[in-house]
Each structure stands twice: as C-alpha cells, then as structure tokens.
PDB file of C-alpha atoms in Angstrom:
ATOM      1  CA  UNK A 250     -17.280   5.956  33.052  1.00  0.00           C
ATOM      2  CA  UNK A 251     -15.871   7.771  29.380  1.00  0.00           C
ATOM      3  CA  UNK A 252     -16.997  11.625  29.260  1.00  0.00           C
ATOM      4  CA  UNK A 253     -17.488  13.407  25.877  1.00  0.00           C
ATOM      5  CA  UNK A 254     -14.758  15.473  25.188  1.00  0.00           C
ATOM      6  CA  UNK A 255     -17.510  17.737  23.513  1.00  0.00           C
ATOM      7  CA  UNK A 256     -19.169  18.163  26.963  1.00  0.00           C
ATOM      8  CA  UNK A 257     -16.018  19.051  28.681  1.00  0.00           C
ATOM      9  CA  UNK A 258     -15.387  21.696  26.311  1.00  0.00           C
ATOM     10  CA  UNK A 259     -18.732  23.016  26.696  1.00  0.00           C
ATOM     11  CA  UNK A 260     -18.377  22.848  30.585  1.00  0.00           C
ATOM     12  CA  UNK A 261     -15.368  25.209  30.246  1.00  0.00           C
ATOM     13  CA  UNK A 262     -17.074  27.399  28.071  1.00  0.00           C
ATOM     14  CA  UNK A 263     -19.829  27.891  30.206  1.00  0.00           C
ATOM     15  CA  UNK A 264     -17.481  28.537  33.205  1.00  0.00           C
ATOM     16  CA  UNK A 265     -15.023  30.888  31.135  1.00  0.00           C
ATOM     17  CA  UNK A 266     -18.665  33.028  30.164  1.00  0.00           C
ATOM     18  CA  UNK A 267     -20.196  33.035  33.450  1.00  0.00           C
ATOM     19  CA  UNK A 268     -23.664  32.151  31.987  1.00  0.00           C
ATOM     20  CA  UNK A 269     -25.451  29.555  29.729  1.00  0.00           C
ATOM     21  CA  UNK A 270     -26.744  32.380  27.711  1.00  0.00           C
ATOM     22  CA  UNK A 271     -23.098  33.499  26.582  1.00  0.00           C
ATOM     23  CA  UNK A 272     -22.003  29.929  26.619  1.00  0.00           C
ATOM     24  CA  UNK A 273     -24.707  29.321  23.998  1.00  0.00           C
ATOM     25  CA  UNK A 274     -24.208  32.417  21.749  1.00  0.00           C
ATOM     26  CA  UNK A 275     -20.367  31.388  21.686  1.00  0.00           C
ATOM     27  CA  UNK A 276     -20.987  27.823  20.865  1.00  0.00           C
ATOM     28  CA  UNK A 277     -23.971  28.434  18.066  1.00  0.00           C
ATOM     29  CA  UNK A 278     -26.147  26.126  20.516  1.00  0.00           C
ATOM     30  CA  UNK A 279     -29.925  26.783  22.219  1.00  0.00           C
ATOM     31  CA  UNK A 280     -29.346  27.702  25.734  1.00  0.00           C
ATOM     32  CA  UNK A 281     -31.678  24.834  26.667  1.00  0.00           C
ATOM     33  CA  UNK A 282     -29.029  22.258  25.018  1.00  0.00           C
ATOM     34  CA  UNK A 283     -26.190  23.755  26.867  1.00  0.00           C
ATOM     35  CA  UNK A 284     -28.060  23.416  29.996  1.00  0.00           C
ATOM     36  CA  UNK A 285     -29.332  19.885  29.361  1.00  0.00           C
ATOM     37  CA  UNK A 286     -25.889  18.512  28.502  1.00  0.00           C
ATOM     38  CA  UNK A 287     -24.175  20.024  31.535  1.00  0.00           C
ATOM     39  CA  UNK A 288     -27.010  18.410  33.912  1.00  0.00           C
ATOM     40  CA  UNK A 289     -26.208  15.187  31.863  1.00  0.00           C
ATOM     41  CA  UNK A 290     -22.590  15.585  32.405  1.00  0.00           C
ATOM     42  CA  UNK A 291     -22.877  16.565  36.355  1.00  0.00           C
ATOM     43  CA  UNK A 292     -25.452  13.435  36.659  1.00  0.00           C
ATOM     44  CA  UNK A 293     -22.410  11.045  35.156  1.00  0.00           C
ATOM     45  CA  UNK A 294     -20.136  12.418  37.211  1.00  0.00           C
ATOM     46  CA  UNK A 295     -22.197  11.950  40.500  1.00  0.00           C
ATOM     47  CA  UNK A 296     -21.499  15.413  41.743  1.00  0.00           C
ATOM     48  CA  UNK A 297     -22.527  18.975  40.872  1.00  0.00           C
ATOM     49  CA  UNK A 298     -20.327  21.213  39.151  1.00  0.00           C
ATOM     50  CA  UNK A 299     -22.357  24.631  39.106  1.00  0.00           C
ATOM     51  CA  UNK A 300     -23.934  26.507  41.339  1.00  0.00           C
ATOM     52  CA  UNK A 301     -26.906  28.083  39.634  1.00  0.00           C
ATOM     53  CA  UNK A 302     -29.043  31.212  40.680  1.00  0.00           C
ATOM     54  CA  UNK A 303     -30.992  33.393  38.434  1.00  0.00           C
ATOM     55  CA  UNK A 304     -28.371  35.981  38.230  1.00  0.00           C
ATOM     56  CA  UNK A 305     -25.215  34.131  37.646  1.00  0.00           C
ATOM     57  CA  UNK A 306     -23.294  30.796  37.586  1.00  0.00           C
ATOM     58  CA  UNK A 307     -20.627  29.830  40.158  1.00  0.00           C
ATOM     59  CA  UNK A 308     -18.026  26.847  40.160  1.00  0.00           C
ATOM     60  CA  UNK A 309     -18.544  24.592  43.015  1.00  0.00           C
ATOM     61  CA  UNK A 310     -15.392  23.247  44.517  1.00  0.00           C
ATOM     62  CA  UNK A 311     -15.771  20.024  42.364  1.00  0.00           C
ATOM     63  CA  UNK A 312     -16.198  22.300  39.411  1.00  0.00           C
ATOM     64  CA  UNK A 313     -13.289  24.217  39.719  1.00  0.00           C
ATOM     65  CA  UNK A 314     -10.975  20.663  40.245  1.00  0.00           C
ATOM     66  CA  UNK A 315     -13.028  19.388  37.113  1.00  0.00           C
ATOM     67  CA  UNK A 316     -12.152  22.480  35.341  1.00  0.00           C
ATOM     68  CA  UNK A 317      -8.783  22.203  35.578  1.00  0.00           C
ATOM     69  CA  UNK A 318      -8.602  18.461  34.117  1.00  0.00           C
ATOM     70  CA  UNK A 319     -11.021  19.827  31.349  1.00  0.00           C
ATOM     71  CA  UNK A 320      -8.566  22.225  30.316  1.00  0.00           C
ATOM     72  CA  UNK A 321      -5.981  19.700  30.451  1.00  0.00           C
ATOM     73  CA  UNK A 322      -7.865  17.204  28.216  1.00  0.00           C
ATOM     74  CA  UNK A 323      -8.827  20.148  25.780  1.00  0.00           C
ATOM     75  CA  UNK A 324      -4.939  21.100  25.403  1.00  0.00           C
ATOM     76  CA  UNK A 325      -3.926  17.415  25.038  1.00  0.00           C
ATOM     77  CA  UNK A 326      -6.848  17.292  22.295  1.00  0.00           C
ATOM     78  CA  UNK A 327      -5.467  20.438  20.482  1.00  0.00           C
ATOM     79  CA  UNK A 328      -1.842  18.739  20.399  1.00  0.00           C
ATOM     80  CA  UNK A 329      -2.835  15.726  19.156  1.00  0.00           C
ATOM     81  CA  UNK A 330      -4.878  17.172  16.246  1.00  0.00           C
ATOM     82  CA  UNK A 331      -1.459  19.377  15.724  1.00  0.00           C
ATOM     83  CA  UNK A 332       0.470  16.344  15.564  1.00  0.00           C
ATOM     84  CA  UNK A 333      -1.766  14.911  13.031  1.00  0.00           C
ATOM     85  CA  UNK A 334      -1.612  18.140  11.045  1.00  0.00           C
ATOM     86  CA  UNK A 335       1.948  17.668  10.944  1.00  0.00           C
ATOM     87  CA  UNK A 336       2.079  13.986   9.967  1.00  0.00           C
ATOM     88  CA  UNK A 337      -0.260  15.179   7.058  1.00  0.00           C
ATOM     89  CA  UNK A 338       2.391  17.899   6.065  1.00  0.00           C
ATOM     90  CA  UNK A 339       5.234  15.559   6.550  1.00  0.00           C
ATOM     91  CA  UNK A 340       4.517  11.936   6.560  1.00  0.00           C
ATOM     92  CA  UNK A 341       6.518   9.748   8.988  1.00  0.00           C
ATOM     93  CA  UNK A 342       6.244   6.317  10.730  1.00  0.00           C
ATOM     94  CA  UNK A 343       6.836   2.931   9.492  1.00  0.00           C
ATOM     95  CA  UNK A 344       5.468   1.514   6.673  1.00  0.00           C
ATOM     96  CA  UNK A 345       5.671  -2.293   6.112  1.00  0.00           C
ATOM     97  CA  UNK A 346       5.828  -3.885   2.464  1.00  0.00           C
ATOM     98  CA  UNK A 347       5.992  -7.042   0.835  1.00  0.00           C
ATOM     99  CA  UNK A 348       6.351  -8.306  -2.565  1.00  0.00           C
ATOM    100  CA  UNK A 349       7.829 -11.077  -4.594  1.00  0.00           C
ATOM    101  CA  UNK A 350      11.311 -11.439  -4.790  1.00  0.00           C
ATOM    102  CA  UNK A 351      11.682 -11.009  -8.706  1.00  0.00           C
ATOM    103  CA  UNK A 352       9.574  -7.648  -8.278  1.00  0.00           C
ATOM    104  CA  UNK A 353      11.297  -6.580  -4.772  1.00  0.00           C
ATOM    105  CA  UNK A 354      15.048  -7.337  -5.749  1.00  0.00           C
ATOM    106  CA  UNK A 355      14.345  -4.660  -8.728  1.00  0.00           C
ATOM    107  CA  UNK A 356      11.405  -2.509  -9.376  1.00  0.00           C
ATOM    108  CA  UNK A 357      10.198  -1.925  -5.788  1.00  0.00           C
ATOM    109  CA  UNK A 358      13.872  -1.350  -4.243  1.00  0.00           C
ATOM    110  CA  UNK A 359      14.330   1.402  -7.113  1.00  0.00           C
ATOM    111  CA  UNK A 360      10.666   2.633  -6.318  1.00  0.00           C
ATOM    112  CA  UNK A 361      11.549   2.791  -2.670  1.00  0.00           C
ATOM    113  CA  UNK A 362      14.973   4.602  -3.083  1.00  0.00           C
ATOM    114  CA  UNK A 363      13.066   7.175  -4.891  1.00  0.00           C
ATOM    115  CA  UNK A 364      10.554   7.302  -2.264  1.00  0.00           C
ATOM    116  CA  UNK A 365      13.061   7.586   0.452  1.00  0.00           C
ATOM    117  CA  UNK A 366      14.302  10.582  -0.937  1.00  0.00           C
ATOM    118  CA  UNK A 367      11.421  12.204  -1.020  1.00  0.00           C
ATOM    119  CA  UNK A 368       9.915  10.996   2.277  1.00  0.00           C
ATOM    120  CA  UNK A 369      13.170  10.898   4.531  1.00  0.00           C
ATOM    121  CA  UNK A 370      10.723  10.687   7.553  1.00  0.00           C
ATOM    122  CA  UNK A 371       9.098   7.331   6.594  1.00  0.00           C
ATOM    123  CA  UNK A 372      10.611   4.147   7.682  1.00  0.00           C
ATOM    124  CA  UNK A 373      10.445   1.573   5.201  1.00  0.00           C
ATOM    125  CA  UNK A 374       9.981  -2.414   6.489  1.00  0.00           C
ATOM    126  CA  UNK A 375      10.323  -4.596   3.361  1.00  0.00           C
ATOM    127  CA  UNK A 376       9.736  -8.119   3.046  1.00  0.00           C
ATOM    128  CA  UNK A 377      10.588  -9.763  -0.105  1.00  0.00           C
ATOM    129  CA  UNK A 378       9.672 -13.215  -0.696  1.00  0.00           C
ATOM    130  CA  UNK A 379       7.674 -15.261  -3.135  1.00  0.00           C
ATOM    131  CA  UNK A 380       5.153 -16.707  -0.302  1.00  0.00           C
ATOM    132  CA  UNK A 381       1.921 -14.735  -0.595  1.00  0.00           C
ATOM    133  CA  UNK A 382       1.565 -13.150   2.278  1.00  0.00           C
ATOM    134  CA  UNK A 383      -1.416 -12.068   4.352  1.00  0.00           C
ATOM    135  CA  UNK A 384      -1.400  -8.317   4.586  1.00  0.00           C
ATOM    136  CA  UNK A 385      -4.012  -8.265   7.166  1.00  0.00           C
ATOM    137  CA  UNK A 386      -2.938 -11.131   9.631  1.00  0.00           C
ATOM    138  CA  UNK A 387       0.731 -10.187   9.196  1.00  0.00           C
ATOM    139  CA  UNK A 388       0.337  -6.470   9.668  1.00  0.00           C
ATOM    140  CA  UNK A 389       1.439  -5.365   6.255  1.00  0.00           C
ATOM    141  CA  UNK A 390       0.517  -1.734   4.940  1.00  0.00           C
ATOM    142  CA  UNK A 391       0.943  -2.359   0.914  1.00  0.00           C
ATOM    143  CA  UNK A 392       2.310  -5.025  -1.576  1.00  0.00           C
ATOM    144  CA  UNK A 393       3.151  -4.994  -4.739  1.00  0.00           C
ATOM    145  CA  UNK A 394       1.973  -7.954  -7.022  1.00  0.00           C
ATOM    146  CA  UNK A 395       1.409  -9.139 -10.416  1.00  0.00           C
ATOM    147  CA  UNK A 396      -2.363  -9.819 -11.270  1.00  0.00           C
ATOM    148  CA  UNK A 397      -5.327  -8.378  -9.474  1.00  0.00           C
ATOM    149  CA  UNK A 398      -6.298  -9.657  -6.105  1.00  0.00           C
ATOM    150  CA  UNK A 399      -8.780 -12.419  -5.746  1.00  0.00           C
ATOM    151  CA  UNK A 400      -9.412 -11.183  -2.030  1.00  0.00           C
ATOM    152  CA  UNK A 401     -12.307  -8.994  -2.445  1.00  0.00           C
ATOM    153  CA  UNK A 402     -11.687  -7.329   0.993  1.00  0.00           C
ATOM    154  CA  UNK A 403      -8.099  -6.129  -0.375  1.00  0.00           C
ATOM    155  CA  UNK A 404      -7.931  -2.918  -2.722  1.00  0.00           C
ATOM    156  CA  UNK A 405      -5.877  -3.429  -6.010  1.00  0.00           C
ATOM    157  CA  UNK A 406      -5.160  -0.207  -8.132  1.00  0.00           C
ATOM    158  CA  UNK A 407      -3.181  -1.219 -11.305  1.00  0.00           C
ATOM    159  CA  UNK A 408       0.169   0.441 -11.626  1.00  0.00           C
ATOM    160  CA  UNK A 409       0.837  -0.684 -15.343  1.00  0.00           C
ATOM    161  CA  UNK A 410       1.178  -3.635 -17.543  1.00  0.00           C
ATOM    162  CA  UNK A 411       4.960  -5.527 -17.514  1.00  0.00           C
ATOM    163  CA  UNK A 412       5.549  -7.161 -20.769  1.00  0.00           C
ATOM    164  CA  UNK A 413       7.226 -10.767 -20.749  1.00  0.00           C
ATOM    165  CA  UNK A 414      10.128 -11.882 -23.056  1.00  0.00           C
ATOM    166  CA  UNK A 415      10.932 -15.493 -24.265  1.00  0.00           C
ATOM    167  CA  UNK A 416      14.527 -15.473 -23.621  1.00  0.00           C
ATOM    168  CA  UNK A 417      17.771 -17.747 -23.881  1.00  0.00           C
ATOM    169  CA  UNK A 418      21.692 -17.373 -23.960  1.00  0.00           C
ATOM    170  CA  UNK A 419      23.327 -17.564 -27.202  1.00  0.00           C
ATOM    171  CA  UNK A 420      25.558 -20.642 -26.197  1.00  0.00           C
ATOM    172  CA  UNK A 421      22.122 -22.678 -25.719  1.00  0.00           C
ATOM    173  CA  UNK A 422      20.543 -21.459 -28.741  1.00  0.00           C
ATOM    174  CA  UNK A 423      23.713 -22.197 -30.971  1.00  0.00           C
ATOM    175  CA  UNK A 424      23.814 -25.841 -29.713  1.00  0.00           C
ATOM    176  CA  UNK A 425      20.119 -26.330 -29.636  1.00  0.00           C
ATOM    177  CA  UNK A 426      17.561 -26.690 -32.933  1.00  0.00           C
ATOM    178  CA  UNK A 427      15.881 -23.856 -34.415  1.00  0.00           C
ATOM    179  CA  UNK A 428      12.646 -22.191 -33.389  1.00  0.00           C
ATOM    180  CA  UNK A 429      10.319 -20.953 -35.741  1.00  0.00           C
ATOM    181  CA  UNK A 430       6.967 -21.456 -33.923  1.00  0.00           C
ATOM    182  CA  UNK A 431       6.018 -21.503 -30.272  1.00  0.00           C
ATOM    183  CA  UNK A 432       4.830 -25.346 -31.161  1.00  0.00           C
ATOM    184  CA  UNK A 433       9.067 -26.002 -31.259  1.00  0.00           C
ATOM    185  CA  UNK A 434       9.108 -25.462 -27.394  1.00  0.00           C
ATOM    186  CA  UNK A 435       8.160 -28.714 -26.580  1.00  0.00           C
ATOM    187  CA  UNK A 436      11.420 -30.290 -28.113  1.00  0.00           C
ATOM    188  CA  UNK A 437      13.496 -27.522 -25.718  1.00  0.00           C
ATOM    189  CA  UNK A 438      14.420 -27.332 -22.113  1.00  0.00           C
ATOM    190  CA  UNK A 439      12.301 -24.732 -20.245  1.00  0.00           C
ATOM    191  CA  UNK A 440      12.748 -22.736 -17.109  1.00  0.00           C
ATOM    192  CA  UNK A 441       9.325 -21.807 -15.988  1.00  0.00           C
ATOM    193  CA  UNK A 442       7.916 -20.332 -12.650  1.00  0.00           C
ATOM    194  CA  UNK A 443       5.574 -22.974 -11.153  1.00  0.00           C
ATOM    195  CA  UNK A 444       2.661 -20.674 -11.262  1.00  0.00           C
ATOM    196  CA  UNK A 445       2.754 -20.594 -15.057  1.00  0.00           C
ATOM    197  CA  UNK A 446       1.585 -24.075 -16.481  1.00  0.00           C
ATOM    198  CA  UNK A 447       1.610 -22.591 -19.810  1.00  0.00           C
ATOM    199  CA  UNK A 448       3.280 -19.926 -21.969  1.00  0.00           C
ATOM    200  CA  UNK A 449       0.553 -17.920 -23.977  1.00  0.00           C
ATOM    201  CA  UNK A 450       2.000 -16.515 -27.204  1.00  0.00           C
ATOM    202  CA  UNK A 451       0.246 -14.070 -29.732  1.00  0.00           C
ATOM    203  CA  UNK A 452       0.898 -12.864 -33.585  1.00  0.00           C
ATOM    204  CA  UNK A 453      -1.678 -10.441 -34.686  1.00  0.00           C
ATOM    205  CA  UNK A 454      -4.836 -12.644 -34.393  1.00  0.00           C
ATOM    206  CA  UNK A 455      -3.310 -15.944 -33.887  1.00  0.00           C
ATOM    207  CA  UNK A 456      -2.917 -17.123 -30.206  1.00  0.00           C
ATOM    208  CA  UNK A 457      -0.716 -20.082 -29.367  1.00  0.00           C
ATOM    209  CA  UNK A 458      -0.845 -21.613 -25.957  1.00  0.00           C
ATOM    210  CA  UNK A 459       2.078 -23.698 -25.149  1.00  0.00           C
ATOM    211  CA  UNK A 460       1.302 -26.250 -22.267  1.00  0.00           C
ATOM    212  CA  UNK A 461       4.864 -27.139 -20.155  1.00  0.00           C
ATOM    213  CA  UNK A 462       5.152 -30.327 -18.738  1.00  0.00           C
ATOM    214  CA  UNK A 463       8.353 -32.024 -16.927  1.00  0.00           C
ATOM    215  CA  UNK A 464      10.255 -28.674 -17.542  1.00  0.00           C
ATOM    216  CA  UNK A 465      12.868 -27.251 -15.019  1.00  0.00           C
ATOM    217  CA  UNK A 466      10.345 -25.580 -12.437  1.00  0.00           C
ATOM    218  CA  UNK A 467      11.227 -22.963  -9.958  1.00  0.00           C
ATOM    219  CA  UNK A 468       9.160 -20.565  -7.488  1.00  0.00           C
ATOM    220  CA  UNK A 469      11.867 -17.877  -8.190  1.00  0.00           C
ATOM    221  CA  UNK A 470      11.821 -15.671 -11.445  1.00  0.00           C
ATOM    222  CA  UNK A 471      15.666 -14.526 -10.564  1.00  0.00           C
ATOM    223  CA  UNK A 472      16.651 -18.027 -10.577  1.00  0.00           C
ATOM    224  CA  UNK A 473      14.867 -18.889 -13.930  1.00  0.00           C
ATOM    225  CA  UNK A 474      17.035 -15.673 -15.324  1.00  0.00           C
ATOM    226  CA  UNK A 475      20.378 -16.848 -13.763  1.00  0.00           C
ATOM    227  CA  UNK A 476      19.961 -20.351 -15.242  1.00  0.00           C
ATOM    228  CA  UNK A 477      18.718 -18.957 -18.526  1.00  0.00           C
ATOM    229  CA  UNK A 478      22.086 -16.875 -18.375  1.00  0.00           C
ATOM    230  CA  UNK A 479      24.177 -20.189 -17.582  1.00  0.00           C
ATOM    231  CA  UNK A 480      22.621 -21.897 -20.741  1.00  0.00           C
ATOM    232  CA  UNK A 481      20.297 -24.098 -18.930  1.00  0.00           C
ATOM    233  CA  UNK A 482      17.411 -23.355 -21.460  1.00  0.00           C
ATOM    234  CA  UNK A 483      14.782 -21.254 -22.377  1.00  0.00           C
ATOM    235  CA  UNK A 484      12.640 -18.961 -20.129  1.00  0.00           C
ATOM    236  CA  UNK A 485      10.088 -16.472 -19.890  1.00  0.00           C
ATOM    237  CA  UNK A 486      10.728 -13.093 -17.961  1.00  0.00           C
ATOM    238  CA  UNK A 487       8.801 -10.105 -17.313  1.00  0.00           C
ATOM    239  CA  UNK A 488      10.798  -6.620 -18.071  1.00  0.00           C
ATOM    240  CA  UNK A 489      11.637  -5.411 -14.585  1.00  0.00           C
ATOM    241  CA  UNK A 490      14.102  -8.397 -14.509  1.00  0.00           C
ATOM    242  CA  UNK A 491      15.546  -7.981 -17.637  1.00  0.00           C
ATOM    243  CA  UNK A 492      17.729  -5.099 -16.467  1.00  0.00           C
ATOM    244  CA  UNK A 493      21.254  -5.074 -18.659  1.00  0.00           C
ATOM    245  CA  UNK A 494      21.143  -8.597 -19.517  1.00  0.00           C
ATOM    246  CA  UNK A 495      19.738  -7.917 -23.178  1.00  0.00           C
ATOM    247  CA  UNK A 496      22.388  -4.887 -23.952  1.00  0.00           C
ATOM    248  CA  UNK A 497      25.162  -7.005 -22.464  1.00  0.00           C
ATOM    249  CA  UNK A 498      24.083 -10.176 -24.683  1.00  0.00           C
ATOM    250  CA  UNK A 499      24.073 -12.431 -22.097  1.00  0.00           C
ATOM    251  CA  UNK A 500      20.415 -13.215 -22.987  1.00  0.00           C
ATOM    252  CA  UNK A 501      18.829 -13.025 -26.340  1.00  0.00           C
ATOM    253  CA  UNK A 502      15.263 -12.831 -27.509  1.00  0.00           C
ATOM    254  CA  UNK A 503      13.420 -15.720 -29.063  1.00  0.00           C
ATOM    255  CA  UNK A 504      10.827 -15.304 -31.737  1.00  0.00           C
ATOM    256  CA  UNK A 505      10.238 -11.867 -31.282  1.00  0.00           C
ATOM    257  CA  UNK A 506       7.765 -11.775 -33.740  1.00  0.00           C
ATOM    258  CA  UNK A 507       5.645 -13.557 -31.099  1.00  0.00           C
ATOM    259  CA  UNK A 508       4.524 -11.799 -27.971  1.00  0.00           C
ATOM    260  CA  UNK A 509       4.245 -13.433 -24.886  1.00  0.00           C
ATOM    261  CA  UNK A 510       1.295 -12.660 -22.388  1.00  0.00           C
ATOM    262  CA  UNK A 511       2.281 -10.229 -19.811  1.00  0.00           C
ATOM    263  CA  UNK A 512       1.133  -9.400 -16.623  1.00  0.00           C
ATOM    264  CA  UNK A 513      -0.460  -6.406 -14.706  1.00  0.00           C
ATOM    265  CA  UNK A 514       1.070  -5.110 -11.972  1.00  0.00           C
ATOM    266  CA  UNK A 515      -0.828  -3.753  -8.690  1.00  0.00           C
ATOM    267  CA  UNK A 516      -0.572  -2.057  -5.657  1.00  0.00           C
ATOM    268  CA  UNK A 517      -2.503  -3.674  -2.914  1.00  0.00           C
ATOM    269  CA  UNK A 518      -3.387  -2.682   0.527  1.00  0.00           C
ATOM    270  CA  UNK A 519      -6.457  -3.324   3.060  1.00  0.00           C
ATOM    271  CA  UNK A 520      -8.213  -0.334   2.913  1.00  0.00           C
ATOM    272  CA  UNK A 521      -9.512   2.844   1.089  1.00  0.00           C
ATOM    273  CA  UNK A 522     -10.250   4.700   4.014  1.00  0.00           C
ATOM    274  CA  UNK A 523      -8.706   6.336   6.794  1.00  0.00           C
ATOM    275  CA  UNK A 524      -5.136   5.573   5.548  1.00  0.00           C
ATOM    276  CA  UNK A 525      -1.907   6.975   7.772  1.00  0.00           C
ATOM    277  CA  UNK A 526      -0.340   9.967   5.802  1.00  0.00           C
ATOM    278  CA  UNK A 527       2.646   7.516   5.030  1.00  0.00           C
ATOM    279  CA  UNK A 528       0.638   5.059   3.506  1.00  0.00           C
ATOM    280  CA  UNK A 529      -1.374   7.565   1.704  1.00  0.00           C
ATOM    281  CA  UNK A 530       1.950   9.377   0.523  1.00  0.00           C
ATOM    282  CA  UNK A 531       3.598   6.020  -0.611  1.00  0.00           C
ATOM    283  CA  UNK A 532       0.243   5.113  -2.479  1.00  0.00           C
ATOM    284  CA  UNK A 533       0.329   8.637  -4.345  1.00  0.00           C
ATOM    285  CA  UNK A 534       3.960   8.126  -5.213  1.00  0.00           C
ATOM    286  CA  UNK A 535       3.501   4.754  -6.759  1.00  0.00           C
ATOM    287  CA  UNK A 536       0.553   5.397  -8.521  1.00  0.00           C
ATOM    288  CA  UNK A 537       1.934   8.645 -10.043  1.00  0.00           C
ATOM    289  CA  UNK A 538       4.899   6.563 -12.039  1.00  0.00           C
ATOM    290  CA  UNK A 539       2.386   4.839 -14.140  1.00  0.00           C
ATOM    291  CA  UNK A 540       4.152   2.819 -16.534  1.00  0.00           C
ATOM    292  CA  UNK A 541       6.974   0.157 -15.682  1.00  0.00           C
ATOM    293  CA  UNK A 542       8.808   1.765 -18.572  1.00  0.00           C
ATOM    294  CA  UNK A 543       9.381   4.707 -16.074  1.00  0.00           C
ATOM    295  CA  UNK A 544      11.822   2.287 -14.372  1.00  0.00           C
ATOM    296  CA  UNK A 545      13.373   0.657 -17.738  1.00  0.00           C
ATOM    297  CA  UNK A 546      13.623   3.512 -20.379  1.00  0.00           C
ATOM    298  CA  UNK A 547      14.105   2.289 -23.657  1.00  0.00           C
TER     299      UNK A 547
END
C-alpha cells in the first residue's frame, strides 16, 4: 500500500525529536494530529514503529529499519525537487514539434535555429508535413500553424499576422493578358493550395472574391512557389515563403494595389497547465518574436 511521503517525513521527525510534543512544534501541527497520523501509519503497515511511555518514545526494531528507508525516500524526494529546479533554470529534454511544410522549411527552421542557440540542452524533434497531425495522439508538444485551432481542447496563441501576395514570374506576365482587376484571374493559369478554394482581395472598402475552378492545385506551397518561378502561372504566397524571390526578380507582385487576405499564425499546444520547462521556454521564446516581420526585415 502506498504511504504518504508526508507521513514518512513526520515519522522521521518524531524519531529525530524523541517526542510528539517537540515534533509537533517543529512541524507547526497540533500534538494530537501528529500522534494520530503516526498511529495511522502504523496501522497501515500492520506493525508498531514506536514504543510510547509517558516520558519518552523509543523506536522498535521495525521502527529503526523503517526509519532508514524513510530517510532514503526523503533524500530521493529532495534530489527530485532539485532536479526539477535545475530544469527550470536550465531547460533540457526533448520537444516534438510539427508544422506544415512551407512554414517548417522557412519560418520554423529559422526560429528553431535561434532557439537552439539560447537553449542548447533542449533536443528538437521536428516533423514538417502538410498532413494535419494529431498533437495528443501522436505525442507532439507544440505545432506552428496558420489559422486558429478548431479543436477547443487545444491552446492556440496568436504569434502574428502573415500577409499573402499575388505573384508571377516576369516571363509568364510577358506572354499573358494584362491584369487590371482580380476578375481577370479567370482568364489566367493559377497555382493554388487545395485548402484555398477562393482568393480574397480588397482595395480600400472594396472586396472581391475570386472562386478558383479547374486550376493547378497542390497541397504544398513550396511546390506552388517553384511552379510560379518556372512560369507556370500566378500563385498566392505568404511572406515566409518569399525569401529573396522578389529581390532576385524571379517573382513579381501582381495587382499590388489589391491586398490579398492573409493568415494568422498560431502556436498550438495541448495544455495551458504544468508544461515542462523546455516547452514553457519554447512558448515564451516563440511569443517574444511577435510579428512575422522579425524573420523577414524590410
């Protein structure tokens, strides 16, 4: 039967003090409570630990042996507490992280590289996949995702807003009809993520929804970007996938006066309470970056 570590500690204190009165004063408890708890401990063990007289207490043979093990348990408990304190001061252990491919290969990779510099004792195990991974069932500690989590059992913390831009290669634009309005997209080849059935644009107070039908579809935005660079058509990309494509001129903004609807980026994890020091440090680190622009200045 499991014994309370507190009761074992109380028994050790009584043995050290040699009386219930002195032990009660040291523990800040009534003498009757101390006596009652020691009696309960003896009853649960089925053996007497102390011989009681009106003047003093003596350990029985069983009590002497039990005291040795109690002290070992208390020492182990102190070591465990110290180990946790060291973890809090210097987080270590493994963190399992997941994200979509586009975010993982760019934004998450950069963030994790900086995190590893700050916390070298934390081991990162990262899954980069466009499959929606189940954090709880698959044992992930945290995910980086676009959009607020639909599962109410998960915690979603907003890191920042990620704008998206309509882009195409100069070669594609040179041999295609001119675009003056989002409505013109119906006569163009578009490379779209399969999760986005429509592209939404606005200019001042005017909004336009372009429903995409029979277009080039993919489940990977890195693929969409490379297709656009190769001149296959127009695509809509978030800032974290632009890297140096604009400065190198391989992609050109299209309809810059129309702003595309962007995405909110969330850090998602299973619980708000009792997170490991490593996970708590990772959450604080990610939240400190704030806006996406911190990764792509200018």
